[in-house]
Short mmCIF file of C-alpha atoms in Angstrom, two decimals:
data_model
loop_
_atom_site.label_atom_id
_atom_site.label_comp_id
_atom_site.label_asym_id
_atom_site.label_seq_id
_atom_site.Cartn_x
_atom_site.Cartn_y
_atom_site.Cartn_z
CA MET H 1 50.57 -71.40 -72.24
CA ALA H 2 52.28 -68.18 -73.14
CA SER H 3 48.98 -66.57 -73.87
CA GLY H 4 47.66 -67.65 -70.41
CA PHE H 5 50.69 -66.12 -68.66
CA LYS H 6 50.19 -62.93 -70.62
CA LYS H 7 46.56 -62.71 -69.49
CA ALA H 8 47.45 -63.20 -65.81
CA GLY H 9 50.49 -60.87 -65.78
CA ILE H 10 48.84 -57.77 -67.24
CA PRO H 11 46.66 -56.98 -64.14
CA ILE H 12 49.64 -57.53 -61.88
CA LEU H 13 51.72 -55.11 -63.85
CA ILE H 14 48.95 -52.52 -63.74
CA LEU H 15 48.65 -52.86 -59.93
CA VAL H 16 52.42 -52.58 -59.45
CA GLY H 17 52.49 -49.48 -61.67
CA ALA H 18 49.67 -47.87 -59.69
CA ILE H 19 51.54 -48.47 -56.44
CA ILE H 20 54.70 -46.95 -57.86
CA VAL H 21 52.77 -43.88 -59.06
CA MET H 22 51.13 -43.51 -55.63
CA PHE H 23 54.50 -43.54 -53.83
CA VAL H 24 55.87 -41.01 -56.30
CA LEU H 25 52.95 -38.67 -55.72
CA ILE H 26 53.25 -39.03 -51.93
CA SER H 27 56.92 -38.28 -52.06
CA MET H 28 56.22 -35.15 -54.10
CA LYS H 29 53.53 -33.83 -51.68
CA GLN H 30 54.53 -30.80 -49.64
CA LYS H 31 54.17 -30.99 -45.88
CA PRO H 32 51.39 -28.69 -44.44
CA GLU H 33 52.40 -25.60 -42.62
CA LYS H 34 52.29 -25.79 -38.84
CA GLU H 35 49.40 -23.75 -37.24
CA GLU H 36 49.65 -22.51 -33.72
CA VAL H 37 46.46 -22.90 -31.65
CA ILE H 38 46.40 -20.33 -28.86
CA THR H 39 43.95 -20.64 -25.94
CA ARG H 40 42.91 -17.16 -24.80
CA ASP H 41 41.51 -16.15 -21.39
CA PHE H 42 37.72 -16.01 -21.05
CA LEU H 43 36.21 -12.65 -22.04
CA VAL H 44 34.00 -11.06 -19.33
CA ASP H 45 32.15 -7.81 -18.71
CA ALA H 46 32.71 -6.27 -15.27
CA LYS H 47 31.84 -3.09 -13.44
CA PRO H 48 33.23 -1.43 -10.30
CA ILE H 49 31.56 -2.05 -6.94
CA GLU H 50 29.76 1.07 -5.68
CA LEU H 51 28.50 1.50 -2.13
CA GLU H 52 25.42 3.66 -1.71
CA ASN H 53 22.64 4.55 0.69
CA VAL H 54 19.37 2.94 -0.36
CA ASP H 55 15.82 3.96 0.55
CA PHE H 56 14.01 0.66 0.42
CA LEU H 57 10.57 0.64 -1.17
CA VAL H 58 7.71 -1.66 -0.25
CA TYR H 59 5.09 -2.45 -2.87
CA SER H 60 1.48 -3.41 -2.28
CA GLN H 61 -2.01 -2.78 -3.65
CA GLY H 62 -5.54 -2.29 -2.41
CA SER H 63 -8.90 -0.59 -2.91
CA VAL H 64 -9.86 2.93 -1.86
CA GLN H 65 -12.61 3.28 0.70
CA ALA H 66 -14.05 6.00 2.92
CA LYS H 67 -12.65 6.35 6.43
CA ASN H 68 -16.14 7.11 7.77
CA LYS H 69 -19.35 5.73 6.34
CA THR H 70 -22.75 5.42 7.91
CA MET H 71 -26.32 4.40 7.25
CA LEU H 72 -28.68 7.32 7.83
CA SER H 73 -31.68 6.34 9.92
CA THR H 74 -34.59 8.11 11.60
CA GLN H 75 -35.01 8.72 15.34
CA VAL H 76 -38.69 9.67 14.93
CA SER H 77 -41.47 8.47 12.67
CA GLY H 78 -43.44 10.43 10.12
CA ARG H 79 -44.17 11.09 6.47
CA VAL H 80 -41.36 12.37 4.23
CA ILE H 81 -42.29 15.86 3.00
CA ALA H 82 -38.97 17.06 1.53
CA ILE H 83 -35.73 15.63 0.12
CA ALA H 84 -32.68 17.76 -0.66
CA ASP H 85 -31.74 18.08 -4.33
CA ASN H 86 -28.23 16.77 -3.61
CA TYR H 87 -29.56 13.74 -1.73
CA ILE H 88 -29.11 11.50 -4.76
CA GLU H 89 -26.60 8.74 -5.45
CA GLY H 90 -23.26 10.46 -6.04
CA GLY H 91 -24.45 13.80 -4.65
CA PHE H 92 -22.09 15.80 -2.42
CA PHE H 93 -23.17 17.56 0.78
CA LYS H 94 -21.74 19.54 3.70
CA LYS H 95 -21.91 18.72 7.37
CA GLY H 96 -25.24 19.92 8.81
CA ASP H 97 -27.11 20.04 5.49
CA VAL H 98 -30.76 18.93 5.75
CA LEU H 99 -31.06 15.86 3.55
CA VAL H 100 -34.53 14.58 4.44
CA GLU H 101 -37.41 16.34 6.25
CA LEU H 102 -40.38 14.66 7.94
CA GLU H 103 -43.84 16.04 8.72
CA THR H 104 -43.66 18.17 11.89
CA SER H 105 -47.33 18.77 12.88
CA ASP H 106 -47.51 16.23 15.69
CA TYR H 107 -44.11 17.25 17.05
CA GLN H 108 -45.09 20.93 17.05
CA THR H 109 -48.15 19.98 19.12
CA ASP H 110 -46.00 18.01 21.55
CA LEU H 111 -43.66 20.98 21.83
CA LEU H 112 -46.52 23.37 22.67
CA LEU H 113 -47.86 20.96 25.29
CA ALA H 114 -44.42 20.66 26.87
CA GLU H 115 -44.03 24.45 26.97
CA ALA H 116 -47.47 24.78 28.61
CA GLU H 117 -46.65 22.11 31.20
CA LEU H 118 -43.42 23.89 32.04
CA ALA H 119 -45.23 27.19 32.48
CA ARG H 120 -47.79 25.57 34.81
CA ALA H 121 -45.06 23.87 36.85
CA GLN H 122 -43.08 27.11 37.07
CA ALA H 123 -46.19 28.99 38.28
CA SER H 124 -46.86 26.38 40.97
CA PHE H 125 -43.23 26.58 42.05
CA ASP H 126 -43.35 30.38 42.32
CA GLU H 127 -46.60 30.17 44.24
CA GLU H 128 -45.20 27.65 46.70
CA LYS H 129 -42.07 29.76 47.13
CA ALA H 130 -44.27 32.76 48.08
CA ARG H 131 -46.27 30.65 50.53
CA GLY H 132 -43.05 29.59 52.19
CA LYS H 133 -42.02 33.22 52.71
CA VAL H 134 -45.42 34.05 54.26
CA ALA H 135 -45.21 31.04 56.56
CA ALA H 136 -41.74 32.10 57.72
CA GLU H 137 -42.90 35.64 58.53
CA GLU H 138 -45.92 34.32 60.46
CA TRP H 139 -43.70 31.97 62.48
CA ARG H 140 -41.32 34.78 63.44
CA SER H 141 -44.31 36.90 64.54
CA PHE H 142 -45.56 34.36 67.05
CA ASN H 143 -42.55 32.21 67.90
CA LYS H 144 -38.93 32.84 68.79
CA GLY H 145 -37.49 29.35 68.14
CA PRO H 146 -36.54 27.83 64.77
CA ALA H 147 -39.48 26.99 62.51
CA PRO H 148 -40.05 23.36 61.42
CA GLU H 149 -39.52 22.55 57.73
CA LEU H 150 -43.14 21.52 57.34
CA GLY H 151 -44.23 24.83 58.80
CA LEU H 152 -42.09 26.66 56.26
CA ARG H 153 -43.54 24.46 53.44
CA LYS H 154 -40.14 23.25 52.34
CA PRO H 155 -41.34 19.75 51.27
CA GLN H 156 -44.06 21.33 49.15
CA LEU H 157 -41.48 23.67 47.58
CA ALA H 158 -39.18 20.74 46.74
CA ARG H 159 -42.08 18.88 45.12
CA GLU H 160 -42.92 21.85 42.91
CA GLU H 161 -39.26 22.29 42.02
CA ALA H 162 -39.15 18.66 40.90
CA SER H 163 -42.24 19.24 38.78
CA VAL H 164 -40.45 22.14 37.07
CA LYS H 165 -37.42 19.97 36.27
CA ALA H 166 -39.65 17.22 34.90
CA ALA H 167 -41.47 19.74 32.71
CA GLN H 168 -38.13 21.10 31.48
CA ALA H 169 -37.02 17.58 30.58
CA ASN H 170 -40.25 16.97 28.67
CA LEU H 171 -39.77 20.24 26.83
CA GLN H 172 -36.21 19.30 25.87
CA ARG H 173 -37.39 15.91 24.58
CA ALA H 174 -40.13 17.59 22.55
CA GLN H 175 -37.60 20.04 21.12
CA ARG H 176 -35.22 17.19 20.18
CA ASN H 177 -37.99 15.21 18.52
CA PHE H 178 -39.03 18.31 16.60
CA GLU H 179 -35.44 18.84 15.45
CA ARG H 180 -35.11 15.17 14.51
CA THR H 181 -37.75 15.60 11.84
CA LYS H 182 -34.90 17.14 9.83
CA ILE H 183 -32.26 14.48 9.07
CA ARG H 184 -28.95 16.33 8.75
CA ALA H 185 -25.62 15.24 7.27
CA PRO H 186 -23.20 14.05 10.00
CA PHE H 187 -20.10 15.07 7.98
CA ASP H 188 -18.96 16.38 4.61
CA GLY H 189 -19.54 13.56 2.21
CA LEU H 190 -21.38 11.98 -0.68
CA VAL H 191 -24.41 9.76 -1.06
CA LYS H 192 -23.67 6.11 -1.79
CA THR H 193 -27.29 4.88 -1.87
CA ARG H 194 -30.73 6.43 -1.19
CA ASN H 195 -33.58 4.34 0.20
CA VAL H 196 -36.39 6.90 0.68
CA ASP H 197 -38.77 8.95 -1.47
CA LEU H 198 -41.30 11.75 -1.05
CA GLY H 199 -44.54 10.77 0.66
CA GLN H 200 -43.08 7.63 2.18
CA PHE H 201 -43.93 6.98 5.83
CA VAL H 202 -40.89 5.99 7.87
CA THR H 203 -40.75 4.60 11.37
CA ILE H 204 -38.11 4.94 14.06
CA GLY H 205 -34.90 3.27 12.86
CA SER H 206 -35.80 3.25 9.16
CA GLN H 207 -32.71 3.30 6.92
CA LEU H 208 -32.74 6.28 4.57
CA GLY H 209 -29.48 5.60 2.71
CA GLU H 210 -25.72 5.13 3.03
CA VAL H 211 -23.32 8.08 3.01
CA PHE H 212 -19.50 8.28 2.83
CA SER H 213 -17.30 11.02 4.29
CA THR H 214 -15.04 12.78 1.77
CA ASP H 215 -12.54 14.37 4.14
CA VAL H 216 -10.26 11.29 4.33
CA ALA H 217 -9.94 8.17 2.19
CA GLU H 218 -8.32 4.94 3.35
CA VAL H 219 -6.52 2.16 1.51
CA ARG H 220 -5.93 -1.18 3.24
CA LEU H 221 -2.64 -2.68 2.02
CA PRO H 222 -1.67 -6.32 2.67
CA LEU H 223 1.89 -6.50 4.05
CA THR H 224 4.01 -9.58 4.66
CA ASP H 225 6.51 -9.98 7.49
CA ASP H 226 9.30 -9.26 5.00
CA ASP H 227 7.58 -6.00 4.03
CA ILE H 228 7.19 -4.97 7.67
CA ALA H 229 10.92 -5.55 8.22
CA PHE H 230 11.73 -2.74 5.77
CA LEU H 231 9.28 -0.22 7.24
CA ALA H 232 9.98 2.25 10.04
CA ASP H 233 8.20 2.04 13.38
CA LEU H 234 4.73 3.39 12.65
CA ASN H 235 4.42 4.64 16.23
CA ALA H 236 7.26 7.07 15.54
CA VAL H 237 7.17 7.71 11.79
CA ASN H 238 4.40 7.79 9.20
CA PRO H 239 5.99 6.79 5.86
CA GLN H 240 4.98 8.54 2.66
CA VAL H 241 3.01 6.44 0.18
CA THR H 242 2.54 7.00 -3.55
CA LEU H 243 -0.69 5.54 -4.93
CA SER H 244 -1.05 5.04 -8.66
CA SER H 245 -3.62 3.76 -11.11
CA ASP H 246 -4.17 3.73 -14.86
CA VAL H 247 -7.00 6.09 -15.79
CA ALA H 248 -7.96 6.49 -19.45
CA GLY H 249 -4.56 5.21 -20.54
CA LYS H 250 -2.60 7.49 -18.21
CA THR H 251 -0.89 6.69 -14.92
CA ILE H 252 -2.29 9.01 -12.25
CA LYS H 253 -0.61 9.35 -8.85
CA TRP H 254 -1.82 10.47 -5.43
CA GLN H 255 0.10 11.04 -2.21
CA GLY H 256 -0.85 9.49 1.13
CA VAL H 257 0.55 8.54 4.52
CA LEU H 258 0.80 5.11 6.15
CA VAL H 259 -0.76 5.91 9.54
CA ARG H 260 -1.08 2.51 11.21
CA ASP H 261 -1.36 -1.23 10.84
CA GLU H 262 -4.27 -3.32 12.04
CA ALA H 263 -2.04 -5.21 14.51
CA VAL H 264 -3.61 -8.61 13.78
CA LEU H 265 -2.51 -11.11 11.11
CA ASP H 266 -5.22 -12.25 8.74
CA SER H 267 -5.93 -15.88 9.62
CA LYS H 268 -6.31 -16.94 5.98
CA SER H 269 -3.70 -14.99 4.05
CA ARG H 270 -1.23 -14.62 6.97
CA VAL H 271 -0.61 -10.97 6.15
CA ILE H 272 -1.13 -7.84 8.21
CA TYR H 273 -2.97 -4.86 6.77
CA GLY H 274 -1.50 -1.38 6.78
CA VAL H 275 -3.83 1.62 6.48
CA VAL H 276 -2.97 4.56 4.22
CA GLU H 277 -4.85 7.85 4.57
CA VAL H 278 -5.33 10.38 1.77
CA LYS H 279 -6.66 13.83 2.68
CA ASP H 280 -9.47 15.32 0.58
CA PRO H 281 -9.50 12.49 -2.01
CA TYR H 282 -12.15 14.21 -4.16
CA GLN H 283 -10.21 17.51 -3.95
CA LEU H 284 -13.33 19.43 -2.96
CA ASN H 285 -11.30 21.89 -0.91
CA ALA H 286 -8.44 22.33 -3.40
CA SER H 287 -8.08 25.51 -5.43
CA THR H 288 -8.96 25.39 -9.10
CA SER H 289 -5.31 25.55 -10.16
CA GLN H 290 -4.34 22.64 -7.88
CA LYS H 291 -7.19 20.30 -8.70
CA GLY H 292 -6.37 17.03 -10.39
CA MET H 293 -7.95 13.65 -10.85
CA PRO H 294 -10.09 12.73 -7.79
CA LEU H 295 -9.28 9.49 -5.97
CA ARG H 296 -12.68 7.84 -6.13
CA PHE H 297 -13.87 5.34 -3.58
CA GLY H 298 -13.69 1.80 -4.90
CA ARG H 299 -10.71 2.43 -7.20
CA PHE H 300 -7.98 -0.24 -7.19
CA VAL H 301 -4.53 1.30 -6.76
CA ASN H 302 -0.89 0.23 -6.58
CA ALA H 303 1.06 1.53 -3.59
CA THR H 304 4.74 2.34 -3.21
CA ILE H 305 5.74 2.86 0.43
CA THR H 306 8.97 4.60 1.38
CA GLY H 307 10.76 2.28 3.80
CA ILE H 308 13.91 2.44 5.90
CA THR H 309 17.28 3.73 4.65
CA ALA H 310 20.26 1.34 4.62
CA ALA H 311 23.90 2.50 4.30
CA ASN H 312 26.78 0.96 2.32
CA ILE H 313 24.64 -1.24 0.10
CA VAL H 314 25.72 -2.66 -3.26
CA VAL H 315 22.83 -2.73 -5.74
CA LEU H 316 23.22 -5.26 -8.55
CA PRO H 317 21.00 -6.82 -11.21
CA ARG H 318 19.30 -9.92 -9.93
CA ASN H 319 20.85 -12.17 -12.58
CA VAL H 320 24.33 -11.51 -11.12
CA LEU H 321 23.46 -13.50 -7.99
CA ARG H 322 24.13 -17.18 -8.68
CA LEU H 323 21.92 -20.02 -7.48
CA ASP H 324 24.36 -20.97 -4.73
CA GLY H 325 24.23 -17.44 -3.27
CA THR H 326 27.59 -16.32 -4.63
CA ILE H 327 28.73 -13.46 -6.84
CA LEU H 328 31.79 -13.50 -9.11
CA THR H 329 34.32 -10.69 -8.85
CA VAL H 330 37.65 -9.89 -10.51
CA GLY H 331 40.61 -8.27 -8.77
CA GLU H 332 43.63 -6.47 -10.16
CA ASP H 333 45.19 -9.81 -11.08
CA LYS H 334 42.23 -10.45 -13.44
CA GLN H 335 41.37 -13.72 -11.82
CA ILE H 336 37.91 -14.91 -10.83
CA LYS H 337 37.00 -14.80 -7.15
CA ILE H 338 33.86 -16.54 -5.85
CA ASN H 339 32.22 -14.54 -3.02
CA PHE H 340 29.51 -15.70 -0.62
CA VAL H 341 27.46 -12.56 0.04
CA THR H 342 24.78 -11.36 2.47
CA VAL H 343 21.63 -10.40 0.60
CA GLN H 344 19.68 -7.87 2.63
CA ARG H 345 16.85 -7.79 0.14
CA ALA H 346 15.96 -8.99 -3.36
CA ASP H 347 13.16 -7.99 -5.70
CA GLU H 348 12.23 -8.79 -9.27
CA ASN H 349 15.02 -6.69 -10.77
CA PHE H 350 17.75 -6.12 -8.19
CA VAL H 351 19.59 -7.64 -5.24
CA TYR H 352 20.84 -5.51 -2.37
CA ILE H 353 24.13 -6.78 -0.94
CA SER H 354 25.14 -5.64 2.55
CA ASP H 355 28.28 -7.77 3.05
CA GLY H 356 30.68 -10.10 1.26
CA LEU H 357 32.07 -7.89 -1.54
CA ASP H 358 35.41 -6.08 -1.66
CA PRO H 359 34.97 -2.50 -2.96
CA GLN H 360 38.43 -2.76 -4.57
CA GLU H 361 37.23 -5.48 -6.96
CA GLN H 362 34.85 -5.51 -9.91
CA VAL H 363 31.66 -7.52 -10.26
CA VAL H 364 31.42 -9.89 -13.24
CA MET H 365 28.22 -8.91 -15.05
CA SER H 366 28.33 -11.53 -17.82
CA ALA H 367 27.63 -15.24 -17.53
CA VAL H 368 30.69 -17.44 -16.94
CA PRO H 369 30.22 -21.18 -17.55
CA ASN H 370 31.88 -23.40 -14.97
CA PRO H 371 33.90 -20.70 -13.17
CA TYR H 372 36.53 -21.66 -10.61
CA GLU H 373 38.59 -19.77 -8.04
CA GLY H 374 41.57 -18.13 -9.73
CA MET H 375 40.25 -18.54 -13.27
CA PRO H 376 42.05 -16.02 -15.55
CA VAL H 377 39.83 -13.66 -17.53
CA ARG H 378 40.22 -10.68 -19.81
CA PHE H 379 38.18 -7.54 -20.46
CA LEU H 380 37.08 -5.88 -23.65
CA GLY H 381 39.92 -3.74 -25.01
CA ASP H 382 42.67 -5.79 -23.43
CA GLU H 383 45.74 -6.20 -25.69
CA GLU H 384 46.79 -9.62 -26.94
CA LYS H 385 48.58 -11.63 -24.26
CA PRO H 386 50.88 -14.64 -24.47
CA PRO H 387 49.00 -17.91 -24.43
CA SER H 388 48.15 -19.14 -20.95
CA GLN H 389 47.99 -22.76 -22.10
CA PRO H 390 50.71 -24.94 -23.86
CA GLU H 391 51.16 -24.29 -27.58
CA THR H 392 49.92 -27.08 -29.78
CA VAL H 393 51.20 -27.85 -33.29
CA GLN H 394 49.10 -29.87 -35.66
CA ASN H 395 50.43 -31.82 -38.65
CA ASP H 396 48.67 -34.13 -41.01
CA ASN H 397 48.94 -37.22 -38.82
CA ALA H 398 48.87 -36.10 -35.17
CA ILE H 399 48.84 -33.19 -32.70
CA GLU H 400 52.19 -32.60 -31.04
CA VAL H 401 52.65 -30.63 -27.84
CA LYS H 402 55.77 -28.48 -27.71
#
């Protein structure tokens, strides 16, 4: 029985000893030092509010085309006997240059016949005029009263005078037809397409080719209602326009003027087209030292239009404007203020604020999660400040608030 008690008591003694050792160790453990947890104000980046005058810019794009273009056609018929060397696709010409010449033999004959008919009619008119003078002298020799018009041959003289005018008209027509055998350039320009060759017989109205004028180029720019709102009245002012395009890896610019809009909204795109004019796009009249890259017809260009000027505008990065249309500012008390602002315009990079900001405050440029009115903040470089929240002390078992 004693041996049984000994076997059962040993584990109990071991357990009691372990408990005693545990309490001794706990009593010997040092208490942890108290750590102060300080809540600091939120760190923000801010910049002063600056009012400035802003020249608004309107952006668009379009293709370059000739202001004047026409299809050359014939007013007489005949065989083509000559074509100018520069009447080729891409060839340049001056106003009045002969581009195509037709056979003139038949028109020379018509011209000679018209000249002969005029000479005959003029001779008959002179003869009738002389007869009238003779008749008047004979009447005065035998009669004292006024002579009748028939006796003075006035109707016959009027008929011959009409014949002279008709012959003159026929001569003028023959001269015009003779001149029309030479098809001349209607303006300074270039050849877009040529549809005629030597020896070809053309009839009245045959199309010989399409030509473009090179004195002025046009660019049609689609403009929305918002774009129009930032442009000056085109009836009073013609805004400057900078056209640009990438050519051989370089950005080339040309200057133009917005001269008008087409006054009618496009029924499909609901935009209105503005028309930009560029003088001498191929720089044919520029001096050698001033020549640059020509603005070729058909080139696609980006356009920057100088719009109206607005005063006392605050220009800020677009990301500063919050989704609810507010902007955060900080006053001298370094507390957040939430401002509802008036956005006059916004683009991809900036917002233009016309009202709602106090110039004495600073705009918060950094993101602030869950801001509220009066929220305290600090700036970079600010010295350490007393905690704005209660001090908390943490021990091994719980967190106590002092």
